[in-house]
Amino acid sequence: MRHCIYPGTFDPITFGHLDVLERATKLFDRVTVALALDTTKAPLFSAAEREAMIRPNVARYTNVSIVTFSGLLVNFAVEQKAVAIIRGLRALSDFEFEFNMALMNRHLDESIETIFVMPSEQFSYTSSSLVKQIAKLGGDMANFVPANVAAELKKKFAA
Ligand code: COA
């Protein structure tokens, strides 16, 4: 049973994240979407809200679960008996951050491998912060996030 962790802040989840997840489900027997509580970001949505937005979008996969975690990602991966961490690389600009994080995680625990996949090029410029900016300014988010996420973003900015 090959198990991998797909970690992120997912504030909120986008079609780009879901593209990476779909690829992960084909490469691994089991995928755990790991919602990080310890992130350098100040999320707009609470962890419970982020998880609730992810859930309906992964319901069709029989091998995907969602877990929130705190502390170091590699420790969580080991606890979960995962063999790998999967991350998406959208463009060259992601490379430095992702490369440093992968090497630091390897330094912390040699047993966990980081695997990178490239999401479809149509998502190469999608990011959670740009989507939040569009939502805040009343733009159309339909091409970037699922309908339930777009609805939650609208609610958040209407409040
Ligand atoms: N499609 C669309 N957007 C994508 C994407 C894709 N395929 N892949 C990444 N992104 C975007 C996200 O939208 C997000 O955009 P934003 O910066 O505008 O918000 C950004 O790229 C990355 O966010 P996300 O994918 O949610 O992950 P992250 O970089 O916030 O995750 C953790 C970082 C959680 C993996 C990291 O903080 C962590 O491991 N924390 C645990 C503590 C720890 O172990 N720290 C030591 C690490 S060495």
Coordinates of N, CA and C and ligand atoms in Angstrom, one line a residue:
M1 N 0.9 -1.2 0.0 CA 0.0 0.0 0.0 C 0.9 1.2 0.0
R2 N 1.0 1.9 -1.1 CA 1.8 3.1 -1.2 C 0.9 4.3 -0.9
H3 N 1.4 5.0 0.2 CA 0.6 6.1 0.7 C 1.3 7.4 0.6
C4 N 0.7 8.5 0.1 CA 1.4 9.8 0.1 C 0.6 10.9 0.7
I5 N 1.3 11.9 1.1 CA 0.6 13.1 1.8 C 0.7 14.2 0.8
Y6 N -0.5 14.9 0.6 CA -0.5 16.1 -0.2 C -0.8 17.2 0.8
P7 N 0.3 17.9 1.2 CA 0.1 19.0 2.2 C -0.1 20.4 1.6
G8 N -0.8 21.2 2.4 CA -0.9 22.6 2.0 C -1.7 23.4 3.0
T9 N -1.8 24.7 2.7 CA -2.7 25.5 3.5 C -4.1 25.5 3.0
F10 N -4.2 25.4 1.6 CA -5.5 25.2 1.0 C -6.4 26.3 1.4
D11 N -6.0 27.6 1.2 CA -6.8 28.7 1.7 C -7.2 29.6 0.6
P12 N -8.2 29.2 -0.3 CA -8.9 27.9 -0.3 C -8.3 27.0 -1.4
I13 N -8.8 25.8 -1.4 CA -8.4 24.8 -2.5 C -8.8 25.4 -3.8
T14 N -8.0 25.1 -4.8 CA -8.3 25.6 -6.2 C -8.3 24.4 -7.2
F15 N -8.7 24.7 -8.4 CA -8.7 23.6 -9.4 C -7.2 23.2 -9.6
G16 N -6.3 24.0 -9.4 CA -4.9 23.6 -9.6 C -4.5 22.6 -8.5
H17 N -4.9 22.8 -7.3 CA -4.7 21.8 -6.2 C -5.4 20.5 -6.6
L18 N -6.6 20.6 -7.1 CA -7.4 19.4 -7.4 C -6.7 18.6 -8.6
D19 N -6.1 19.3 -9.5 CA -5.4 18.7 -10.6 C -4.2 17.9 -10.1
V20 N -3.5 18.5 -9.1 CA -2.3 17.8 -8.5 C -2.9 16.5 -7.8
L21 N -3.9 16.7 -7.0 CA -4.5 15.6 -6.3 C -4.9 14.4 -7.2
E22 N -5.6 14.8 -8.3 CA -6.0 13.7 -9.2 C -4.8 12.9 -9.7
R23 N -3.7 13.6 -10.0 CA -2.5 12.9 -10.5 C -1.9 12.1 -9.3
A24 N -2.0 12.5 -8.1 CA -1.5 11.8 -7.0 C -2.3 10.5 -6.8
T25 N -3.6 10.6 -7.0 CA -4.5 9.4 -6.8 C -4.1 8.3 -7.8
K26 N -3.5 8.7 -8.9 CA -3.1 7.7 -10.0 C -1.8 7.0 -9.6
L27 N -1.0 7.8 -8.9 CA 0.4 7.3 -8.6 C 0.5 6.5 -7.3
F28 N -0.5 6.8 -6.4 CA -0.4 6.1 -5.1 C -1.7 5.4 -4.8
D29 N -1.6 4.4 -3.9 CA -2.8 3.7 -3.5 C -3.7 4.5 -2.6
R30 N -3.1 5.3 -1.8 CA -3.8 6.2 -0.9 C -3.2 7.5 -0.8
V31 N -4.0 8.6 -0.8 CA -3.6 10.0 -0.7 C -4.3 10.6 0.5
T32 N -3.5 11.3 1.4 CA -4.0 12.0 2.5 C -3.8 13.5 2.2
V33 N -4.9 14.3 2.0 CA -4.8 15.7 1.9 C -4.6 16.2 3.3
A34 N -3.4 16.9 3.5 CA -3.0 17.3 4.9 C -3.1 18.8 5.0
L35 N -4.1 19.2 5.7 CA -4.3 20.6 5.9 C -3.4 21.2 7.1
A36 N -2.5 22.0 6.7 CA -1.5 22.5 7.8 C -2.1 23.5 8.7
L37 N -2.0 23.3 10.0 CA -2.3 24.3 10.9 C -1.1 25.3 11.2
D38 N 0.1 24.7 11.1 CA 1.3 25.5 11.2 C 1.8 25.9 9.8
T39 N 1.4 27.1 9.5 CA 1.8 27.6 8.2 C 2.3 29.0 8.4
T40 N 3.1 29.5 7.5 CA 3.6 30.9 7.7 C 2.6 31.9 7.3
K41 N 1.5 31.4 6.7 CA 0.4 32.3 6.2 C -0.6 32.6 7.3
A42 N -1.3 33.7 7.1 CA -2.5 34.0 8.0 C -3.7 33.7 7.2
P43 N -4.2 32.5 7.3 CA -5.3 32.1 6.4 C -6.6 32.9 6.6
L44 N -7.3 33.1 5.5 CA -8.6 33.8 5.5 C -9.7 32.9 6.2
F45 N -9.6 31.6 5.8 CA -10.6 30.6 6.3 C -10.0 29.8 7.5
S46 N -10.9 29.5 8.4 CA -10.5 28.6 9.5 C -10.2 27.2 8.9
A47 N -9.5 26.4 9.7 CA -9.2 25.0 9.3 C -10.4 24.3 9.0
A48 N -11.5 24.4 9.8 CA -12.7 23.7 9.6 C -13.4 24.2 8.3
E49 N -13.3 25.5 8.0 CA -13.9 26.0 6.8 C -13.1 25.4 5.6
R50 N -11.8 25.4 5.7 CA -11.0 24.9 4.6 C -11.3 23.5 4.3
E51 N -11.4 22.7 5.4 CA -11.7 21.3 5.2 C -13.1 21.1 4.6
A52 N -14.0 21.8 5.1 CA -15.4 21.7 4.5 C -15.4 22.0 3.0
M53 N -14.6 22.9 2.6 CA -14.6 23.3 1.2 C -13.9 22.2 0.3
I54 N -12.9 21.5 0.9 CA -12.2 20.4 0.2 C -13.1 19.2 0.1
R55 N -13.9 18.9 1.2 CA -14.5 17.6 1.3 C -15.4 17.2 0.0
P56 N -16.4 18.0 -0.4 CA -17.2 17.6 -1.5 C -16.4 17.4 -2.8
N57 N -15.2 18.1 -2.9 CA -14.5 18.0 -4.1 C -13.6 16.7 -4.2
V58 N -13.5 16.0 -3.1 CA -12.7 14.8 -3.1 C -13.5 13.5 -2.9
A59 N -14.9 13.8 -2.7 CA -15.8 12.7 -2.4 C -15.7 11.6 -3.4
R60 N -15.4 11.9 -4.7 CA -15.5 10.9 -5.7 C -14.3 9.9 -5.7
Y61 N -13.3 10.2 -4.9 CA -12.1 9.4 -4.8 C -12.2 8.4 -3.6
T62 N -12.1 7.2 -3.9 CA -12.2 6.2 -2.8 C -10.9 6.1 -2.0
N63 N -9.8 6.6 -2.5 CA -8.5 6.5 -1.9 C -8.0 7.8 -1.3
V64 N -8.9 8.8 -1.1 CA -8.4 10.1 -0.6 C -9.1 10.4 0.8
S65 N -8.3 10.8 1.7 CA -8.8 11.3 3.0 C -8.3 12.7 3.3
I66 N -8.9 13.4 4.2 CA -8.5 14.7 4.6 C -8.2 14.7 6.1
V67 N -7.0 15.3 6.5 CA -6.6 15.3 7.9 C -6.0 16.7 8.1
T68 N -6.3 17.3 9.3 CA -5.5 18.5 9.6 C -4.3 18.0 10.5
F69 N -3.2 18.8 10.4 CA -2.1 18.4 11.2 C -1.4 19.6 11.7
S70 N -0.7 19.5 12.9 CA 0.1 20.5 13.4 C 1.5 19.9 13.6
G71 N 2.5 20.8 13.7 CA 3.9 20.3 13.9 C 4.5 20.1 12.5
L72 N 5.6 19.4 12.6 CA 6.4 19.2 11.3 C 5.7 18.2 10.4
L73 N 5.7 18.6 9.1 CA 5.1 17.8 8.1 C 5.8 16.4 8.0
V74 N 7.1 16.3 8.1 CA 7.7 15.0 7.9 C 7.3 14.1 9.1
N75 N 7.2 14.6 10.3 CA 6.7 13.8 11.4 C 5.3 13.3 11.2
F76 N 4.5 14.1 10.7 CA 3.1 13.7 10.4 C 3.2 12.6 9.3
A77 N 4.0 12.8 8.3 CA 4.1 11.8 7.2 C 4.5 10.4 7.8
V78 N 5.5 10.4 8.7 CA 6.0 9.2 9.3 C 4.9 8.5 10.1
E79 N 4.2 9.4 10.9 CA 3.1 8.9 11.8 C 2.0 8.2 10.9
Q80 N 1.8 8.8 9.8 CA 0.7 8.2 8.9 C 1.2 7.1 8.0
K81 N 2.5 6.7 8.2 CA 3.1 5.6 7.4 C 3.1 5.9 5.9
A82 N 3.3 7.2 5.6 CA 3.4 7.6 4.2 C 4.8 7.4 3.7
V83 N 5.0 7.2 2.4 CA 6.3 7.1 1.9 C 6.7 8.4 1.2
A84 N 5.8 9.2 0.9 CA 6.1 10.4 0.1 C 5.2 11.6 0.4
I85 N 5.7 12.8 0.0 CA 5.0 14.0 0.1 C 4.9 14.4 -1.4
I86 N 3.7 14.8 -1.8 CA 3.5 15.3 -3.2 C 3.2 16.8 -3.2
R87 N 3.9 17.5 -4.2 CA 3.7 18.9 -4.3 C 3.6 19.2 -5.8
G88 N 2.8 20.3 -6.1 CA 2.7 20.7 -7.5 C 3.7 21.8 -7.8
L89 N 4.3 21.7 -9.0 CA 5.2 22.8 -9.5 C 4.5 23.4 -10.7
R90 N 4.1 24.7 -10.4 CA 3.3 25.4 -11.5 C 4.3 26.0 -12.5
A91 N 5.3 26.6 -12.0 CA 6.2 27.4 -12.9 C 7.5 27.5 -12.2
L92 N 8.5 28.0 -13.0 CA 9.9 28.1 -12.4 C 9.9 28.9 -11.1
S93 N 9.0 29.8 -11.0 CA 8.9 30.7 -9.8 C 8.6 29.8 -8.5
D94 N 8.0 28.7 -8.7 CA 7.7 27.8 -7.5 C 9.0 27.0 -7.1
F95 N 9.9 26.9 -8.0 CA 11.0 26.0 -7.9 C 11.8 26.2 -6.6
E96 N 12.3 27.4 -6.4 CA 13.2 27.7 -5.3 C 12.6 27.3 -4.0
F97 N 11.4 27.8 -3.7 CA 10.7 27.6 -2.5 C 10.5 26.0 -2.3
E98 N 10.0 25.4 -3.3 CA 9.7 24.0 -3.2 C 11.0 23.1 -3.0
F99 N 12.0 23.5 -3.7 CA 13.3 22.8 -3.7 C 13.9 22.9 -2.2
N100 N 13.8 24.1 -1.7 CA 14.3 24.3 -0.3 C 13.5 23.5 0.7
M101 N 12.2 23.5 0.5 CA 11.3 22.8 1.4 C 11.6 21.3 1.3
A102 N 11.7 20.8 0.1 CA 12.0 19.4 -0.1 C 13.3 19.0 0.6
L103 N 14.3 19.8 0.4 CA 15.7 19.5 0.9 C 15.6 19.5 2.5
M104 N 14.9 20.5 3.0 CA 14.8 20.7 4.4 C 14.1 19.5 5.0
N105 N 13.0 19.1 4.3 CA 12.2 17.9 4.8 C 13.1 16.7 4.7
R106 N 13.9 16.6 3.7 CA 14.8 15.4 3.6 C 15.8 15.4 4.7
H107 N 16.3 16.6 5.0 CA 17.3 16.7 6.1 C 16.6 16.3 7.4
L108 N 15.4 16.6 7.6 CA 14.7 16.3 8.9 C 14.3 14.8 8.9
D109 N 14.0 14.2 7.8 CA 13.7 12.8 7.8 C 14.0 12.2 6.4
E110 N 15.1 11.4 6.3 CA 15.5 10.9 5.0 C 14.5 9.9 4.4
S111 N 13.6 9.3 5.2 CA 12.8 8.3 4.7 C 11.6 8.8 3.9
I112 N 11.4 10.1 4.0 CA 10.2 10.6 3.2 C 10.7 11.3 1.9
E113 N 10.2 10.8 0.8 CA 10.6 11.4 -0.5 C 9.6 12.5 -0.9
T114 N 10.1 13.5 -1.5 CA 9.1 14.5 -2.1 C 9.0 14.3 -3.6
I115 N 7.8 14.2 -4.0 CA 7.6 14.0 -5.5 C 6.9 15.3 -6.0
F116 N 7.3 15.8 -7.1 CA 6.7 16.9 -7.8 C 5.9 16.5 -9.0
V117 N 4.8 17.1 -9.1 CA 4.0 16.8 -10.4 C 3.7 18.2 -11.0
M118 N 3.5 18.3 -12.3 CA 3.2 19.5 -12.9 C 1.7 19.5 -13.2
P119 N 1.0 20.5 -12.6 CA -0.4 20.6 -12.9 C -0.6 21.0 -14.4
S120 N -1.8 20.9 -14.9 CA -2.1 21.3 -16.3 C -1.7 22.8 -16.5
E121 N -1.2 23.1 -17.7 CA -0.7 24.5 -17.8 C -1.8 25.5 -17.7
Q122 N -3.1 25.1 -17.8 CA -4.2 26.1 -17.6 C -4.2 26.6 -16.2
F123 N -3.6 25.9 -15.3 CA -3.6 26.3 -13.9 C -2.3 26.9 -13.4
S124 N -1.4 27.2 -14.4 CA 0.0 27.6 -14.1 C 0.0 29.0 -13.4
Y125 N -1.1 29.8 -13.6 CA -1.1 31.1 -12.9 C -2.2 31.2 -11.9
T126 N -2.8 30.1 -11.5 CA -3.8 30.1 -10.4 C -3.1 30.0 -9.1
S127 N -3.5 30.9 -8.2 CA -3.0 30.7 -6.8 C -4.1 31.1 -5.8
S128 N -4.1 30.7 -4.6 CA -5.1 31.0 -3.7 C -5.2 32.5 -3.4
S129 N -4.0 33.1 -3.3 CA -4.1 34.6 -3.0 C -4.7 35.4 -4.2
L130 N -4.4 35.0 -5.4 CA -5.0 35.7 -6.5 C -6.5 35.5 -6.6
V131 N -6.9 34.3 -6.3 CA -8.3 34.0 -6.3 C -9.0 34.8 -5.2
K132 N -8.4 35.0 -4.0 CA -9.0 35.8 -3.0 C -9.1 37.2 -3.4
Q133 N -8.0 37.7 -4.1 CA -8.1 39.1 -4.5 C -9.2 39.3 -5.5
I134 N -9.4 38.3 -6.4 CA -10.5 38.4 -7.4 C -11.8 38.5 -6.7
A135 N -11.9 37.5 -5.7 CA -13.2 37.4 -5.0 C -13.5 38.7 -4.2
K136 N -12.5 39.3 -3.6 CA -12.7 40.5 -2.8 C -13.2 41.7 -3.7
L137 N -12.7 41.7 -5.0 CA -13.0 42.8 -5.9 C -14.2 42.4 -6.8
G138 N -14.9 41.3 -6.5 CA -16.1 41.0 -7.2 C -15.9 40.4 -8.6
G139 N -14.7 39.8 -8.8 CA -14.5 39.2 -10.2 C -15.0 37.8 -10.2
D140 N -15.0 37.2 -11.4 CA -15.5 35.9 -11.7 C -14.4 34.8 -11.4
M141 N -14.7 33.9 -10.5 CA -13.8 32.9 -10.0 C -14.0 31.5 -10.6
A142 N -15.0 31.4 -11.5 CA -15.5 30.1 -12.0 C -14.4 29.3 -12.6
N143 N -13.4 29.9 -13.2 CA -12.3 29.1 -13.9 C -11.2 28.6 -12.9
F144 N -11.3 29.1 -11.7 CA -10.2 28.8 -10.8 C -10.5 28.0 -9.6
V145 N -11.8 28.1 -9.1 CA -12.2 27.3 -8.0 C -13.6 26.6 -8.2
P146 N -13.8 25.5 -7.5 CA -15.1 24.8 -7.6 C -16.2 25.8 -7.1
A147 N -17.5 25.5 -7.5 CA -18.6 26.4 -7.2 C -18.8 26.5 -5.7
N148 N -18.6 25.5 -4.9 CA -18.8 25.6 -3.5 C -17.8 26.6 -2.9
V149 N -16.6 26.5 -3.4 CA -15.5 27.4 -2.9 C -15.8 28.9 -3.3
A150 N -16.2 29.1 -4.5 CA -16.6 30.4 -5.0 C -17.7 31.0 -4.1
A151 N -18.7 30.2 -3.8 CA -19.8 30.6 -2.9 C -19.3 31.0 -1.5
E152 N -18.4 30.2 -1.0 CA -17.8 30.6 0.4 C -17.0 31.9 0.3
L153 N -16.2 32.1 -0.8 CA -15.4 33.3 -0.9 C -16.4 34.5 -1.0
K154 N -17.4 34.3 -1.8 CA -18.4 35.5 -1.9 C -19.0 35.8 -0.5
K155 N -19.3 34.8 0.2 CA -19.9 35.0 1.6 C -18.9 35.7 2.5
K156 N -17.7 35.2 2.4 CA -16.6 35.8 3.3 C -16.5 37.3 3.0
F157 N -16.4 37.7 1.7 CA -16.2 39.1 1.4 C -17.4 39.9 1.5
A158 N -18.6 39.3 1.5 CA -19.8 40.1 1.7 C -20.0 40.4 3.1
A159 N -19.4 39.7 4.0 CA -19.6 39.9 5.5 C -19.0 41.2 5.9
Ligands
COA1 N1 -2.5 25.0 -8.4 C1 -2.8 26.2 -7.9 N2 -2.2 26.8 -7.0 C2 -1.2 26.2 -6.4 C3 -0.8 24.9 -6.8 C4 -1.4 24.3 -7.8 N3 -1.1 23.1 -8.3 N4 0.3 24.5 -6.1 C5 0.5 25.5 -5.2 N5 -0.4 26.5 -5.4 C6 -0.4 27.8 -4.8 C7 -1.5 27.9 -3.7 O1 -2.7 28.4 -4.3 C8 -0.8 28.9 -2.8 O2 -1.0 30.2 -3.2 P1 -0.8 31.4 -2.3 O3 0.6 31.4 -1.9 O4 -1.2 32.5 -3.1 O5 -1.7 31.2 -1.1 C9 0.6 28.5 -2.9 O6 0.8 28.0 -4.2 C10 1.0 27.4 -2.0 O7 0.0 27.0 -1.1 P2 -0.4 25.6 -0.8 O8 -0.4 24.7 -2.0 O9 -1.7 25.6 0.0 O10 0.8 25.1 0.1 P3 1.7 25.9 1.1 O11 2.9 26.3 0.4 O12 0.9 26.9 1.8 O13 2.0 24.7 2.1 C11 3.2 23.6 3.8 C12 3.1 24.8 2.9 C13 1.9 23.4 4.6 C14 3.4 22.4 3.0 C15 4.3 24.0 4.8 O14 4.1 25.2 5.4 C16 4.5 22.9 5.9 O15 5.0 21.9 5.6 N6 4.0 23.3 7.1 C17 4.2 22.4 8.2 C18 5.3 22.8 9.1 C19 6.6 22.3 8.6 O16 6.9 21.1 8.5 N7 7.5 23.2 8.2 C20 8.8 22.9 7.7 C21 8.8 22.9 6.2 S1 10.4 22.6 5.6

